[in-house]
Amino acid sequence: MVEEYTGGGGTDHQHVWEYVGNMDEPPACVICLTDGYTCYGEPSDVPVLWALTPESPAEPPFGLYVSIA
């Protein structure tokens, strides 16, 4: 069975960067899956890969990105 998920906005990635900033040892990178209707927050020193749904409204303001289906 294949399930379909839908997005609708409201994610706030700033909390991710706060969490990463408080870690004793930062991760090698962060991978974020999103529909693009999000508050991206401020860039961190950790490399970021955004995995965007095809309906994403725009490119992320920082990091690299790929489109996923």
Short mmCIF file of N, CA and C in Angstrom, two decimals:
data_model
loop_
_atom_site.label_atom_id
_atom_site.label_comp_id
_atom_site.label_asym_id
_atom_site.label_seq_id
_atom_site.Cartn_x
_atom_site.Cartn_y
_atom_site.Cartn_z
N MET A 1 0.84 -1.18 0.00
CA MET A 1 0.00 0.00 0.00
C MET A 1 0.89 1.25 0.00
N VAL A 2 0.62 2.16 -0.91
CA VAL A 2 1.36 3.41 -0.99
C VAL A 2 0.51 4.49 -0.36
N GLU A 3 1.11 5.19 0.59
CA GLU A 3 0.39 6.29 1.21
C GLU A 3 0.84 7.60 0.60
N GLU A 4 -0.08 8.53 0.49
CA GLU A 4 0.26 9.85 -0.01
C GLU A 4 0.17 10.83 1.14
N TYR A 5 1.14 11.72 1.18
CA TYR A 5 1.16 12.75 2.21
C TYR A 5 1.04 14.10 1.55
N THR A 6 0.39 14.99 2.21
CA THR A 6 0.26 16.34 1.68
C THR A 6 0.80 17.32 2.70
N GLY A 7 1.29 18.42 2.20
CA GLY A 7 1.79 19.47 3.06
C GLY A 7 0.87 20.66 3.01
N GLY A 8 1.13 21.60 3.85
CA GLY A 8 0.28 22.78 3.85
C GLY A 8 0.92 23.96 4.53
N GLY A 9 2.18 23.83 4.83
CA GLY A 9 2.87 24.94 5.47
C GLY A 9 2.83 24.86 6.98
N GLY A 10 3.57 25.73 7.56
CA GLY A 10 3.57 25.81 9.01
C GLY A 10 4.82 25.27 9.67
N THR A 11 5.69 24.60 8.93
CA THR A 11 6.93 24.11 9.51
C THR A 11 7.88 25.28 9.76
N ASP A 12 8.58 25.24 10.88
CA ASP A 12 9.54 26.29 11.20
C ASP A 12 10.89 25.64 11.41
N HIS A 13 11.77 25.73 10.44
CA HIS A 13 13.08 25.10 10.53
C HIS A 13 14.03 25.82 11.46
N GLN A 14 13.68 27.01 11.92
CA GLN A 14 14.55 27.73 12.85
C GLN A 14 14.82 26.88 14.09
N HIS A 15 13.85 26.06 14.50
CA HIS A 15 14.03 25.19 15.67
C HIS A 15 15.12 24.15 15.41
N VAL A 16 15.25 23.71 14.17
CA VAL A 16 16.30 22.75 13.82
C VAL A 16 17.67 23.39 14.05
N TRP A 17 17.83 24.63 13.59
CA TRP A 17 19.13 25.30 13.72
C TRP A 17 19.45 25.59 15.18
N GLU A 18 18.43 25.90 15.98
CA GLU A 18 18.65 26.10 17.41
C GLU A 18 19.13 24.80 18.06
N TYR A 19 18.49 23.70 17.70
CA TYR A 19 18.88 22.40 18.24
C TYR A 19 20.31 22.05 17.84
N VAL A 20 20.61 22.21 16.57
CA VAL A 20 21.95 21.91 16.07
C VAL A 20 22.98 22.80 16.77
N GLY A 21 22.66 24.06 16.97
CA GLY A 21 23.58 24.99 17.62
C GLY A 21 23.87 24.63 19.06
N ASN A 22 22.97 23.89 19.71
CA ASN A 22 23.15 23.49 21.10
C ASN A 22 23.78 22.11 21.25
N MET A 23 24.07 21.44 20.15
CA MET A 23 24.67 20.11 20.22
C MET A 23 26.13 20.21 20.65
N ASP A 24 26.60 19.21 21.40
CA ASP A 24 28.01 19.18 21.80
C ASP A 24 28.93 19.05 20.59
N GLU A 25 28.51 18.22 19.64
CA GLU A 25 29.26 18.04 18.40
C GLU A 25 28.29 18.19 17.24
N PRO A 26 28.52 19.15 16.35
CA PRO A 26 27.57 19.35 15.25
C PRO A 26 27.59 18.18 14.27
N PRO A 27 26.48 17.94 13.59
CA PRO A 27 26.43 16.87 12.59
C PRO A 27 27.25 17.25 11.36
N ALA A 28 27.57 16.24 10.55
CA ALA A 28 28.29 16.49 9.31
C ALA A 28 27.43 17.29 8.33
N CYS A 29 26.11 17.05 8.36
CA CYS A 29 25.17 17.79 7.53
C CYS A 29 23.77 17.57 8.08
N VAL A 30 22.83 18.36 7.60
CA VAL A 30 21.42 18.22 7.96
C VAL A 30 20.64 18.07 6.66
N ILE A 31 19.75 17.08 6.62
CA ILE A 31 18.88 16.87 5.46
C ILE A 31 17.45 17.18 5.90
N CYS A 32 16.82 18.12 5.24
CA CYS A 32 15.46 18.54 5.58
C CYS A 32 14.52 18.20 4.44
N LEU A 33 13.44 17.49 4.75
CA LEU A 33 12.40 17.19 3.76
C LEU A 33 11.28 18.19 3.98
N THR A 34 10.88 18.87 2.91
CA THR A 34 9.87 19.92 3.06
C THR A 34 9.13 20.16 1.75
N ASP A 35 7.93 20.69 1.88
CA ASP A 35 7.18 21.11 0.70
C ASP A 35 7.53 22.54 0.31
N GLY A 36 8.42 23.16 1.08
CA GLY A 36 8.87 24.51 0.76
C GLY A 36 8.02 25.61 1.37
N TYR A 37 6.89 25.27 1.94
CA TYR A 37 6.06 26.26 2.62
C TYR A 37 6.50 26.28 4.08
N THR A 38 7.61 26.96 4.32
CA THR A 38 8.26 26.88 5.62
C THR A 38 9.00 28.15 5.94
N CYS A 39 9.27 28.33 7.20
CA CYS A 39 10.20 29.36 7.64
C CYS A 39 11.57 28.68 7.65
N TYR A 40 12.44 29.04 6.73
CA TYR A 40 13.74 28.38 6.62
C TYR A 40 14.67 28.74 7.77
N GLY A 41 14.45 29.87 8.39
CA GLY A 41 15.32 30.31 9.47
C GLY A 41 16.59 30.91 8.91
N GLU A 42 17.56 31.09 9.79
CA GLU A 42 18.84 31.66 9.41
C GLU A 42 19.82 30.53 9.09
N PRO A 43 20.70 30.74 8.13
CA PRO A 43 21.65 29.69 7.78
C PRO A 43 22.55 29.34 8.97
N SER A 44 22.95 28.09 9.04
CA SER A 44 23.88 27.66 10.08
C SER A 44 25.21 27.32 9.42
N ASP A 45 26.20 26.98 10.24
CA ASP A 45 27.50 26.61 9.71
C ASP A 45 27.53 25.17 9.21
N VAL A 46 26.47 24.43 9.45
CA VAL A 46 26.38 23.03 9.05
C VAL A 46 25.83 22.96 7.62
N PRO A 47 26.42 22.17 6.74
CA PRO A 47 25.87 22.02 5.39
C PRO A 47 24.44 21.47 5.42
N VAL A 48 23.60 22.00 4.54
CA VAL A 48 22.18 21.63 4.52
C VAL A 48 21.80 21.15 3.12
N LEU A 49 21.04 20.06 3.08
CA LEU A 49 20.44 19.58 1.84
C LEU A 49 18.93 19.61 2.03
N TRP A 50 18.26 20.38 1.22
CA TRP A 50 16.80 20.46 1.25
C TRP A 50 16.25 19.48 0.21
N ALA A 51 15.37 18.59 0.63
CA ALA A 51 14.67 17.68 -0.29
C ALA A 51 13.26 18.25 -0.45
N LEU A 52 13.00 18.85 -1.60
CA LEU A 52 11.76 19.57 -1.84
C LEU A 52 10.78 18.75 -2.67
N THR A 53 9.51 18.88 -2.36
CA THR A 53 8.48 18.28 -3.19
C THR A 53 8.38 19.10 -4.48
N PRO A 54 7.86 18.51 -5.55
CA PRO A 54 7.77 19.23 -6.83
C PRO A 54 6.93 20.51 -6.76
N GLU A 55 6.03 20.60 -5.80
CA GLU A 55 5.16 21.78 -5.69
C GLU A 55 5.80 22.92 -4.93
N SER A 56 7.03 22.79 -4.52
CA SER A 56 7.70 23.82 -3.73
C SER A 56 7.62 25.17 -4.45
N PRO A 57 7.29 26.23 -3.71
CA PRO A 57 7.08 27.53 -4.36
C PRO A 57 8.36 28.24 -4.80
N ALA A 58 9.50 27.90 -4.21
CA ALA A 58 10.74 28.61 -4.54
C ALA A 58 11.94 27.82 -4.05
N GLU A 59 13.11 28.24 -4.49
CA GLU A 59 14.35 27.63 -4.02
C GLU A 59 14.61 28.09 -2.58
N PRO A 60 15.20 27.24 -1.76
CA PRO A 60 15.57 27.65 -0.41
C PRO A 60 16.60 28.80 -0.44
N PRO A 61 16.62 29.63 0.59
CA PRO A 61 17.55 30.76 0.59
C PRO A 61 19.00 30.38 0.89
N PHE A 62 19.24 29.13 1.31
CA PHE A 62 20.61 28.69 1.57
C PHE A 62 20.66 27.17 1.49
N GLY A 63 21.86 26.64 1.37
CA GLY A 63 22.05 25.20 1.25
C GLY A 63 21.84 24.72 -0.18
N LEU A 64 22.00 23.42 -0.36
CA LEU A 64 21.74 22.78 -1.65
C LEU A 64 20.34 22.18 -1.62
N TYR A 65 19.78 21.90 -2.78
CA TYR A 65 18.44 21.31 -2.80
C TYR A 65 18.29 20.34 -3.95
N VAL A 66 17.38 19.39 -3.75
CA VAL A 66 16.98 18.45 -4.78
C VAL A 66 15.46 18.39 -4.77
N SER A 67 14.89 18.03 -5.90
CA SER A 67 13.44 17.83 -5.98
C SER A 67 13.17 16.34 -5.87
N ILE A 68 12.24 15.97 -5.01
CA ILE A 68 11.87 14.58 -4.83
C ILE A 68 10.44 14.37 -5.29
N ALA A 69 10.13 13.20 -5.72
CA ALA A 69 8.76 12.91 -6.17
C ALA A 69 8.10 11.95 -5.22
#
